[in-house]
Structures are given as C-alpha cells and as structure tokens.
CSV table of C-alpha atoms in Angstrom, one decimal:
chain,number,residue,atom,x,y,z
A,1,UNK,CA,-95.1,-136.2,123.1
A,2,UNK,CA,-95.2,-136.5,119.6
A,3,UNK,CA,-97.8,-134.9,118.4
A,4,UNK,CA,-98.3,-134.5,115.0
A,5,UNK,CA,-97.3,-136.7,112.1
A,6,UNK,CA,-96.6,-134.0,109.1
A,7,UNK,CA,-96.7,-135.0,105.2
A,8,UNK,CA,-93.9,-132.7,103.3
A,9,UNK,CA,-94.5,-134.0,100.3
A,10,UNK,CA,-98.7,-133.4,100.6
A,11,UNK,CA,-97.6,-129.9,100.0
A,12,UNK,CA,-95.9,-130.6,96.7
A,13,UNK,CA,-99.1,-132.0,95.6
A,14,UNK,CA,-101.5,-128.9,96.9
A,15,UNK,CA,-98.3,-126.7,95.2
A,16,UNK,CA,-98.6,-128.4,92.1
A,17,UNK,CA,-102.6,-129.2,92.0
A,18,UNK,CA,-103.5,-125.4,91.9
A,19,UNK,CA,-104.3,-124.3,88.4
A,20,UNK,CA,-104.3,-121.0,89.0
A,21,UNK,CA,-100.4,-120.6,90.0
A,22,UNK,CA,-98.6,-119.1,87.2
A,23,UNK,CA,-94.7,-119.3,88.2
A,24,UNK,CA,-92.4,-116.9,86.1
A,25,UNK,CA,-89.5,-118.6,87.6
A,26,UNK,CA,-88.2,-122.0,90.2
A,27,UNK,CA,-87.8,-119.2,92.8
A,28,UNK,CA,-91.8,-118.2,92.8
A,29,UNK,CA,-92.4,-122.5,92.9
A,30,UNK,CA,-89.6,-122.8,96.0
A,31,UNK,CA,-92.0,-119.9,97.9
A,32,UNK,CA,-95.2,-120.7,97.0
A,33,UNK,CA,-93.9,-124.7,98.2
A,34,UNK,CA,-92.9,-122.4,101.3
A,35,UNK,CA,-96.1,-120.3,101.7
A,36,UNK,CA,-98.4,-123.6,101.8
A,37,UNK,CA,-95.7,-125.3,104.1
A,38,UNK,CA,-96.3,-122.3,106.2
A,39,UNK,CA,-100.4,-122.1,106.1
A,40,UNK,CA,-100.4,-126.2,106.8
A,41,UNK,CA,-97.7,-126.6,109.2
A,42,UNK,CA,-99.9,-123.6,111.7
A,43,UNK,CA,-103.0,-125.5,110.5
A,44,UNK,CA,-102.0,-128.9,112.2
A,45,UNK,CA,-100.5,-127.7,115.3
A,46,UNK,CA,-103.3,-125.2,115.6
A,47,UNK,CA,-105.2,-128.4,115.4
A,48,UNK,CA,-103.6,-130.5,118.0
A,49,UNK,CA,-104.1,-128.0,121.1
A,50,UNK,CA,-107.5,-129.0,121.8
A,51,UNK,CA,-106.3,-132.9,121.6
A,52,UNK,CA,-103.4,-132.1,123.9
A,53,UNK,CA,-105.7,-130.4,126.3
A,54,UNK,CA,-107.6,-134.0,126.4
A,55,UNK,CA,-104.6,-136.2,126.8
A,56,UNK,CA,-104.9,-136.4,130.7
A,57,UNK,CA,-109.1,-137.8,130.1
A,58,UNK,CA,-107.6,-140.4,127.5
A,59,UNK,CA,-104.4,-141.6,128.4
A,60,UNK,CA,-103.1,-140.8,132.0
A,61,UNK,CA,-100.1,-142.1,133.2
A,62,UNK,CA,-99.4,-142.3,136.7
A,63,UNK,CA,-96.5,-145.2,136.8
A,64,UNK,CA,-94.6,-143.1,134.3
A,65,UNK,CA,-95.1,-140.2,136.5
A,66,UNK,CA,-93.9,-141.8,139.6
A,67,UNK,CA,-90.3,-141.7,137.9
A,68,UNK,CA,-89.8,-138.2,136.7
A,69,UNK,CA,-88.9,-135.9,139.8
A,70,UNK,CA,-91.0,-132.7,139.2
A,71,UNK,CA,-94.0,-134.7,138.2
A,72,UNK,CA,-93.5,-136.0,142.1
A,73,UNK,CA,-92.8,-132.5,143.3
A,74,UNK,CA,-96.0,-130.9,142.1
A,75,UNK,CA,-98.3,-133.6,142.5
A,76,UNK,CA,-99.0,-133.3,138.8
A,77,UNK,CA,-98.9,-136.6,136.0
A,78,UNK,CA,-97.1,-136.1,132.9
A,79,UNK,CA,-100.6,-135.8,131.5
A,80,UNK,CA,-101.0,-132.7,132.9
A,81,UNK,CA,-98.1,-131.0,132.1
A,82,UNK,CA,-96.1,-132.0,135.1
A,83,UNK,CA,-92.6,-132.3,134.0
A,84,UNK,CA,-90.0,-129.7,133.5
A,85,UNK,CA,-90.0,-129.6,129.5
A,86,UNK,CA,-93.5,-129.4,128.0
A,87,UNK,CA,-92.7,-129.7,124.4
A,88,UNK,CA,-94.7,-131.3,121.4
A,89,UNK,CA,-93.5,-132.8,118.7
A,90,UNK,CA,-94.3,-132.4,115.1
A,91,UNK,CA,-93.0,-135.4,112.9
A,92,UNK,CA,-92.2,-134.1,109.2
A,93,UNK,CA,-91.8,-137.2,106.6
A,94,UNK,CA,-90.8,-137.0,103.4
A,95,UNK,CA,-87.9,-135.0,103.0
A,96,UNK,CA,-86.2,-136.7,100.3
A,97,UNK,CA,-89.4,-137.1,98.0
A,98,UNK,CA,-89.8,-133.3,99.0
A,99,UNK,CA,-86.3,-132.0,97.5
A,100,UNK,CA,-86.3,-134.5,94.6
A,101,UNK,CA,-89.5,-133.2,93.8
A,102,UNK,CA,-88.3,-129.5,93.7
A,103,UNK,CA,-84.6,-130.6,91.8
A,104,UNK,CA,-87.2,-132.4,89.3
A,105,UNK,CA,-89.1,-129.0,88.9
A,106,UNK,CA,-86.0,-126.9,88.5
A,107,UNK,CA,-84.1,-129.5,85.7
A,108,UNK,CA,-87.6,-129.9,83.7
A,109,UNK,CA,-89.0,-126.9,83.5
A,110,UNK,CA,-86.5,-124.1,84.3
A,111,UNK,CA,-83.3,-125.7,82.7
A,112,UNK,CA,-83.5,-128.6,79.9
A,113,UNK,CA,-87.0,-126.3,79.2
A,114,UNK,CA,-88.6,-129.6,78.0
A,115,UNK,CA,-92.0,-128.3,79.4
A,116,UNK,CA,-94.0,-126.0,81.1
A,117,UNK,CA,-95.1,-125.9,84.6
A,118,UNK,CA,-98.8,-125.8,83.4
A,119,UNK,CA,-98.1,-129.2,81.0
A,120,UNK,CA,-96.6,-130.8,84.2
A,121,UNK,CA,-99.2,-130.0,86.4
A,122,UNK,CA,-101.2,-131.8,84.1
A,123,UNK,CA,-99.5,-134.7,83.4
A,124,UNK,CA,-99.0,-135.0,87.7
A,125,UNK,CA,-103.1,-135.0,87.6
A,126,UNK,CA,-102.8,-137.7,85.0
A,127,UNK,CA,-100.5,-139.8,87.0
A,128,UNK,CA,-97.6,-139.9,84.8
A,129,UNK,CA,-100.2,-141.7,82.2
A,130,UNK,CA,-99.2,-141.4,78.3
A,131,UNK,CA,-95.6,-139.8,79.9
A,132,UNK,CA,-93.5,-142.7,80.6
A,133,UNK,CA,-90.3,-141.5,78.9
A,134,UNK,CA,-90.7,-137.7,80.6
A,135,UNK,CA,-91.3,-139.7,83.6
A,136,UNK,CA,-87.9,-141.7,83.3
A,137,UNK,CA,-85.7,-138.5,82.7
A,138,UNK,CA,-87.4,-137.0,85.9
A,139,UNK,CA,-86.2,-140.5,87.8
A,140,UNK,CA,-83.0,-141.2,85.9
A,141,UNK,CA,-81.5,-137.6,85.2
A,142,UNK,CA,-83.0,-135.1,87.4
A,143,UNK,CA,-80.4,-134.4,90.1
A,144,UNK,CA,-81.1,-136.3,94.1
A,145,UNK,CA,-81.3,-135.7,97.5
A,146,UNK,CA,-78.7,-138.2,99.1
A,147,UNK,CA,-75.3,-137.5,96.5
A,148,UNK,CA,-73.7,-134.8,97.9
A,149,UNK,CA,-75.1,-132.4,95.5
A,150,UNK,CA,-74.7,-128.3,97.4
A,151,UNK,CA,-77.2,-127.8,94.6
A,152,UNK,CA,-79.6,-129.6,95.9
A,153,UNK,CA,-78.9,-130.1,99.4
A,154,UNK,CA,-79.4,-126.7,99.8
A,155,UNK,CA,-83.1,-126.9,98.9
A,156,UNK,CA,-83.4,-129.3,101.8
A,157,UNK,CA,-81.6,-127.0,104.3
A,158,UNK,CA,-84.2,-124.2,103.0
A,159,UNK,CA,-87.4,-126.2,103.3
A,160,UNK,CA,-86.4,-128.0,106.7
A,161,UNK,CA,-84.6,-124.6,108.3
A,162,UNK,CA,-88.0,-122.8,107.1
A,163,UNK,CA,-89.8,-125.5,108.9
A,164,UNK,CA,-88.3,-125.6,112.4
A,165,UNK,CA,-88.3,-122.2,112.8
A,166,UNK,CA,-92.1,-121.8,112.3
A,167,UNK,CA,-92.8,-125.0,114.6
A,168,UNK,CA,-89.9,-124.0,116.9
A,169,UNK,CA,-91.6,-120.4,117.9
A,170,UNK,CA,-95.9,-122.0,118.2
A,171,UNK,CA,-96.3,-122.7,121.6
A,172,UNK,CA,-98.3,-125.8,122.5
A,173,UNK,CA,-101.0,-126.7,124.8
A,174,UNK,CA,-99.4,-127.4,127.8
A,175,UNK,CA,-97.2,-123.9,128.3
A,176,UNK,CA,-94.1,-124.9,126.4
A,177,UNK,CA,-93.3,-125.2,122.5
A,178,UNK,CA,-94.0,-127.4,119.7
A,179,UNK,CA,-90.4,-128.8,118.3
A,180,UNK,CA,-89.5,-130.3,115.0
A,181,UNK,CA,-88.3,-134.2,114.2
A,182,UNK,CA,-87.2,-136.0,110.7
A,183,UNK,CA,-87.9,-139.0,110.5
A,184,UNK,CA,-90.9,-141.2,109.4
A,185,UNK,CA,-90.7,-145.0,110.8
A,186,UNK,CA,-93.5,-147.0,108.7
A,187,UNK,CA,-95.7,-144.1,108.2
A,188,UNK,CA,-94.4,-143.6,104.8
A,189,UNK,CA,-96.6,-146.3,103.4
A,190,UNK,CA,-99.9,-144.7,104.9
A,191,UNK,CA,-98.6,-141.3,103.7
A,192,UNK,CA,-97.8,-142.4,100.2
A,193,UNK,CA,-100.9,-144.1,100.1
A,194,UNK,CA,-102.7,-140.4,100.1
A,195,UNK,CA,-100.5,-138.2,98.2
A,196,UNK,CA,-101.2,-137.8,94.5
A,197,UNK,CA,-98.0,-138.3,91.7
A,198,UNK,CA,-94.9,-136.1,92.7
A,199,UNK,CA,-93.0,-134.2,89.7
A,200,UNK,CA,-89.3,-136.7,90.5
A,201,UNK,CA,-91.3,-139.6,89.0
A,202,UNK,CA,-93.2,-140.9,92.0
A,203,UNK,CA,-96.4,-142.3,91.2
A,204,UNK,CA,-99.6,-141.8,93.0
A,205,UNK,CA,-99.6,-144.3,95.9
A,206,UNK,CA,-96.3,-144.8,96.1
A,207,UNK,CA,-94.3,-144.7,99.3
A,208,UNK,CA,-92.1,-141.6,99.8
A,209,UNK,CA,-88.6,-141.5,101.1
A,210,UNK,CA,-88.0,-142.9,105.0
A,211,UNK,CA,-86.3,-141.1,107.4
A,212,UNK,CA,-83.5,-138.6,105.7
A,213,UNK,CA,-82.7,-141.2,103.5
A,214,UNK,CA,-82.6,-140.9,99.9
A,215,UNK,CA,-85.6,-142.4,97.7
A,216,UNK,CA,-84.6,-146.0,97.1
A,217,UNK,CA,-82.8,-146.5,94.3
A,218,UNK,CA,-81.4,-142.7,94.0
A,219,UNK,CA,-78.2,-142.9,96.2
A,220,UNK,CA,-76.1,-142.7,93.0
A,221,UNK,CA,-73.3,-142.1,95.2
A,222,UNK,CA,-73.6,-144.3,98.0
A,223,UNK,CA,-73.4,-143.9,101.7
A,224,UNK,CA,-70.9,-141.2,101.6
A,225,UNK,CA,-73.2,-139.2,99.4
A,226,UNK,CA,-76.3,-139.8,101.5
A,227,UNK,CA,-73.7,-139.0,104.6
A,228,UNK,CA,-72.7,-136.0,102.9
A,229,UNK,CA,-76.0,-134.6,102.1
A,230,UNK,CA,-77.8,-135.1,105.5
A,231,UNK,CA,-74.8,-133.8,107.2
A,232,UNK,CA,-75.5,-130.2,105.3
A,233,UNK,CA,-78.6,-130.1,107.7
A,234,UNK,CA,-78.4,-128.2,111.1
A,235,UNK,CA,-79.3,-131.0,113.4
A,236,UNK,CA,-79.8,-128.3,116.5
A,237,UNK,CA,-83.1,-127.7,114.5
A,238,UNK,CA,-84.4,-131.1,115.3
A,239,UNK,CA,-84.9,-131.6,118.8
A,240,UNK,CA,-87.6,-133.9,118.2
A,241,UNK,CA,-85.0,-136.2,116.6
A,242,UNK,CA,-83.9,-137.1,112.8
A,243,UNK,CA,-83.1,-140.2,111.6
A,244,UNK,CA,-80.9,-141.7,109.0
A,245,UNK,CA,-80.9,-145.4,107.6
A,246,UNK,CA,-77.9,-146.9,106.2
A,247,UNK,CA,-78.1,-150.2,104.7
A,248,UNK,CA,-75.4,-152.3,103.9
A,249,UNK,CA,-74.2,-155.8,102.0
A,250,UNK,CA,-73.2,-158.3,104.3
A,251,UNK,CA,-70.0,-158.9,102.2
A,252,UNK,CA,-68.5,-155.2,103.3
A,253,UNK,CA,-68.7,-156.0,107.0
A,254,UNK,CA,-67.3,-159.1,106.9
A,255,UNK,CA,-63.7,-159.4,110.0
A,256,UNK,CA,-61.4,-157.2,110.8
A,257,UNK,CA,-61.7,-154.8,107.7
A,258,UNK,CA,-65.9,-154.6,108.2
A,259,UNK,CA,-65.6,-153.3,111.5
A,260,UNK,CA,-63.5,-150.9,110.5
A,261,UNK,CA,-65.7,-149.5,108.2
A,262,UNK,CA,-68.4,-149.5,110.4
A,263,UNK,CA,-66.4,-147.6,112.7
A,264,UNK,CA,-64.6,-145.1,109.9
A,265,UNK,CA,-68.4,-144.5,109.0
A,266,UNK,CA,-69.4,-143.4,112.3
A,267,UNK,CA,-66.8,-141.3,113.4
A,268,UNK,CA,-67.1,-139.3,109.6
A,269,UNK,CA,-70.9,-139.3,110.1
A,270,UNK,CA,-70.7,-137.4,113.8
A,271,UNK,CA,-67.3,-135.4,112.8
A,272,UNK,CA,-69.3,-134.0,109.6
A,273,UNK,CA,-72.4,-132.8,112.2
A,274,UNK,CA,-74.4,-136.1,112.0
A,275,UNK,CA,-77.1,-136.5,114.6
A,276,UNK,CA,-78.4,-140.1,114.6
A,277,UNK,CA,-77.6,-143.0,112.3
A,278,UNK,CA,-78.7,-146.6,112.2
A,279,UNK,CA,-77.4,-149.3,110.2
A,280,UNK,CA,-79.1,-152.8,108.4
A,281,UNK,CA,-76.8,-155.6,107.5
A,282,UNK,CA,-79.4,-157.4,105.8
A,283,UNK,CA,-79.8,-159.9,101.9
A,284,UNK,CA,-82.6,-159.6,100.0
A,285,UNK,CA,-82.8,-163.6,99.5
A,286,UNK,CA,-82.9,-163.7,103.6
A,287,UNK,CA,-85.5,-161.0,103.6
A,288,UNK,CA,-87.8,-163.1,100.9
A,289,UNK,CA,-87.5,-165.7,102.8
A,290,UNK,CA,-88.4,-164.5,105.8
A,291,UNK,CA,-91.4,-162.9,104.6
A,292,UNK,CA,-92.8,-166.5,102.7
A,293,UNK,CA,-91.6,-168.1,105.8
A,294,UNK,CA,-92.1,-166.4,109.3
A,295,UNK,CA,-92.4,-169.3,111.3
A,296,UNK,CA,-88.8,-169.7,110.6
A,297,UNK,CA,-87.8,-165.8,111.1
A,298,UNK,CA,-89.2,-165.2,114.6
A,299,UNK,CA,-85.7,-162.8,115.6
A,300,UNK,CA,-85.1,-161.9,112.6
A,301,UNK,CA,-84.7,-157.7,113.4
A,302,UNK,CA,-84.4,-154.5,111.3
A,303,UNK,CA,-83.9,-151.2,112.7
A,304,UNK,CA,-86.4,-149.1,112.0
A,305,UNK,CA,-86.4,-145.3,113.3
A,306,UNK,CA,-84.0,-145.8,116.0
A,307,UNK,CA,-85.0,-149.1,117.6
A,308,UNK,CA,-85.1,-152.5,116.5
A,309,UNK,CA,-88.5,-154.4,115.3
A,310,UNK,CA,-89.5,-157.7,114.0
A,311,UNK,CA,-89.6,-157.9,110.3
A,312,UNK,CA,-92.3,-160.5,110.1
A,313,UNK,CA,-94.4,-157.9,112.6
A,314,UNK,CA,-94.3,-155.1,109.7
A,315,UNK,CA,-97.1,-155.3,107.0
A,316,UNK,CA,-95.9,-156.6,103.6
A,317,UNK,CA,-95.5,-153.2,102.0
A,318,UNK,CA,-93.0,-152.1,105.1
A,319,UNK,CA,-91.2,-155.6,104.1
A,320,UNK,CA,-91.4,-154.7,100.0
A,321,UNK,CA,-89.4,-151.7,100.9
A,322,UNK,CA,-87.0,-153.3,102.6
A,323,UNK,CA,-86.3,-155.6,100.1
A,324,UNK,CA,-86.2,-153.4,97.8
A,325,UNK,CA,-83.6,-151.4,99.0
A,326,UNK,CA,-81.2,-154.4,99.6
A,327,UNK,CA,-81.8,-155.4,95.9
A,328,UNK,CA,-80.8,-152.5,95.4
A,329,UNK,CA,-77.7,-152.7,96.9
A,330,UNK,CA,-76.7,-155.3,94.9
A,331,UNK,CA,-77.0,-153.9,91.4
C-alpha cells in the first residue's frame, strides 16, 4: 500500500520559518533541512500504524485476495497482512522544488553574499513582496535540479539517499517495512497549495515540481539534462517507485527520424541507471482547446505518474500545468 503522501519541500518552509536558526555556513542549513526531514518523516509513519491497523474494518478486499497465492494459503485477505511482502509506502513529492530551494540558499547567501539568511527568512514570510528583482535572480540565475549540474545533483542524492534509508529501516504495521517512492501524480497542486514561499523563487501557493522532473520552466538544458540529473539518483532506493516525465514537441517525433529518438532516449535513460520514464507528445493550442472544449476531447490522454488519464478528468490547475509546460517547450 501506499501509505503516506510526504511534502519535501514543507520542510524547507519549517527550515526556513524558524527564527531562531542561526546558520554559520550552507552545511549547518543542508543538516538542519536534514534534522527536520528526519523528526517529520518518523512523525508520519509513526502516524500511519494505527491507520494501517484499521485497514481490514475499512477497506477489505476479498476478490483481490482470491488472486494472490499466500493470501489463499493462510486464509488471510490482503487486509490483514496476508501476502508475502508487507511493505508500506511513503510517497515523497517535491524533489525538484526541494534541491532548487537548497542551490537558491547556497548561490544567495553563501556565494554572490547578496543577503543574509535572516533577511531571507524574512522576505520568504513576506512572500517575495517588495523583492521582485531578488526574486528573479533566485529563478533566473540560481543553479537547477534537471541540467546536469554534479553541483547540484548531488544535493538531491543527499536529501533523497538520507530519506530512504530512514523510511527503509521503520517497520510498518503489518510486520514488514515501510519503503520510499518519488513521484507525486496531481498531489502537487494540493501540496503547493499549503506550503509557504520557497527560497528558488516559488511563491506561496504555487505548485511544486511533479515527479523527478525539474520545475517548469528550469530544464535549461533539456531532456538530456533532466536525464542526466535523475540518472545520478540510486533507483534501488525507491522500491516504492520514481517517476520521470518527459514532454516533447510533436515536431521532433515526427517518421522515421522521431522514433528514433524516442528510442535513442530510452535506451540512454535505462543504460545511465534510469528507473521509469514516461513520455507526452502533446501542443499547448490542442491542450487549450481541449480544456474550453471537452465535449470535443473525450480520449484525449496524458500520462500522468505511470498510467494514462483523461485530461478533461483533471481539475483546471492539473490542466494549467500541463499547458504550461508545453508552452514552454516552445520558447
């Protein structure tokens, strides 16, 4: 089961929201980030035994049980812990608002100097109000998950790495262990919707980054530098599954010469260490269409975390997003 639904970037905001942290350096901001990750992460699954414990009063299920062998053998449903693998999973979103967060820290603070962590805290509890231009070098200059950058991709492999080891070794309600996945499907409009401004340039509200992907509009270097980046990450780490979204302009998959890239992508992606990617061919102009006119878009599919949905079915932020990032695509 997945089991919990974990917001990375929350602990930015409780990192950045606590007056009384002092940091004499971007190490002591990278381990208190850590420490909180830590105290939350054992928070939430400490606060999913007792709903585990109740899944087999709320939601049994004896027709799926009736297809999984040891479920049979012991007369148990998978509600009650039946099967041969017990595990629970722990959904972290966010990754790429998580590490451009940390890179924004680092460039602002620690290296251009251009203020201090206290004046950033403050402006963050402001919203980015009265700090437009600051805001814009954060966006603009501040390095970004999803290029290729070793500088920053390692940050990722030490916030996820630190991650699935914690969630990897908590054992569960049901006499196995929990296990760690990275990815976010739609969520990342609820989750942005409760986390506070975000030191890259996010603004409270905002959606964060889906799946692995980069934030929209900050794959500088395309999908070879978003390949390159996710492909740093240990993917044995994820057993509860990690995601990444490629989107591309109908006009480079057009014949022979599309599928070949298609293909070429693919085998690079899985020779590099890739674990899962998922591809949208998709225009903006189609997408705005479809969402002013659904009637005429009933099959009109995206893939969206590994399986295909309807784009008129997603709310209208989940469609923004979209569209967004195929504009994108085209500047």
């Amino acid at each position: 089961t997945m089991t919990v639904w974990f917001n990375l970037a929350k602990v930015i905001e409780l990192t950045m929201s606590d007056v009384q942290f002092k940091p004499k350096n971007f190490e002591d901001v990278l381990n208190r980030y850590l420490q909180i990750l830590q105290e939350k992460l054992a928070e939430s699954m400490a606060q999913a035994i007792p709903w585990e414990k109740l899944w087999n009063e709320i939601n049994p299920s004896p027709l799926l049980s009736g297809t999984i062998q040891e479920c049979m053998e012991q007369g148990l449903d998978v509600s009650q812990f039946g099967t041969k693998y017990v595990t629970s999973g722990v959904m972290c979103a966010g990754i790429g608002t998580v590490v451009d967060s940390l890179a924004a820290i680092r460039y602002l603070v620690f290296e251009e100097k251009l203020l201090s962590f206290a004046e950033l805290q403050k402006i963050l509890s402001n919203n980015w109000q009265e700090a437009e231009e600051l805001r814009l070098i954060a966006w603009k200059r501040a390095p970004k998950w999803g290029n290729g950058d070793a500088h920053v991709d390692l940050l990722a492999r030490t916030v996820v790495d630190y991650a699935a080891d914690l969630i990897e070794h908590t054992p569960n309600a049901k006499g196995g262990f929990y296990q760690m996945g990275l990815w976010s499907i739609d969520w990342i409009i609820e989750a942005g919707s409760l986390t506070s401004a975000t030191p890259e340039g996010r603004r409270k509200g905002d959606v964060l980054s889906k799946n692995t992907s980069s934030t929209i509009g900050c794959d500088h270097e395309g999908v070879s530098g978003v390949m390159e980046s996710v492909c740093c990450l240990d993917a044995t780490k994820f057993a509860d599954g990690m995601v990444l979204d490629v989107m591309l302009p109908s006009s480079t998959v057009k014949g022979d010469a599309g599928i070949e890239l298609i293909c070429s992508l693919v085998r690079s992606f899985f020779a590099k260490g890739g674990f899962f990617i998922h591809f949208n061919i998709l225009s903006p102009e189609e997408l705005k269409e479809a969402q002013q006119h659904p009637e005429k878009y009933q099959n009109l599919q995206i893939r969206l975390c590994g399986w295909n949905v309807r784009f008129i079915d997603l709310s209208e932020k989940m469609q923004n997003c979209l569209i967004q990032e195929a504009e994108n695509l085209e500047m």
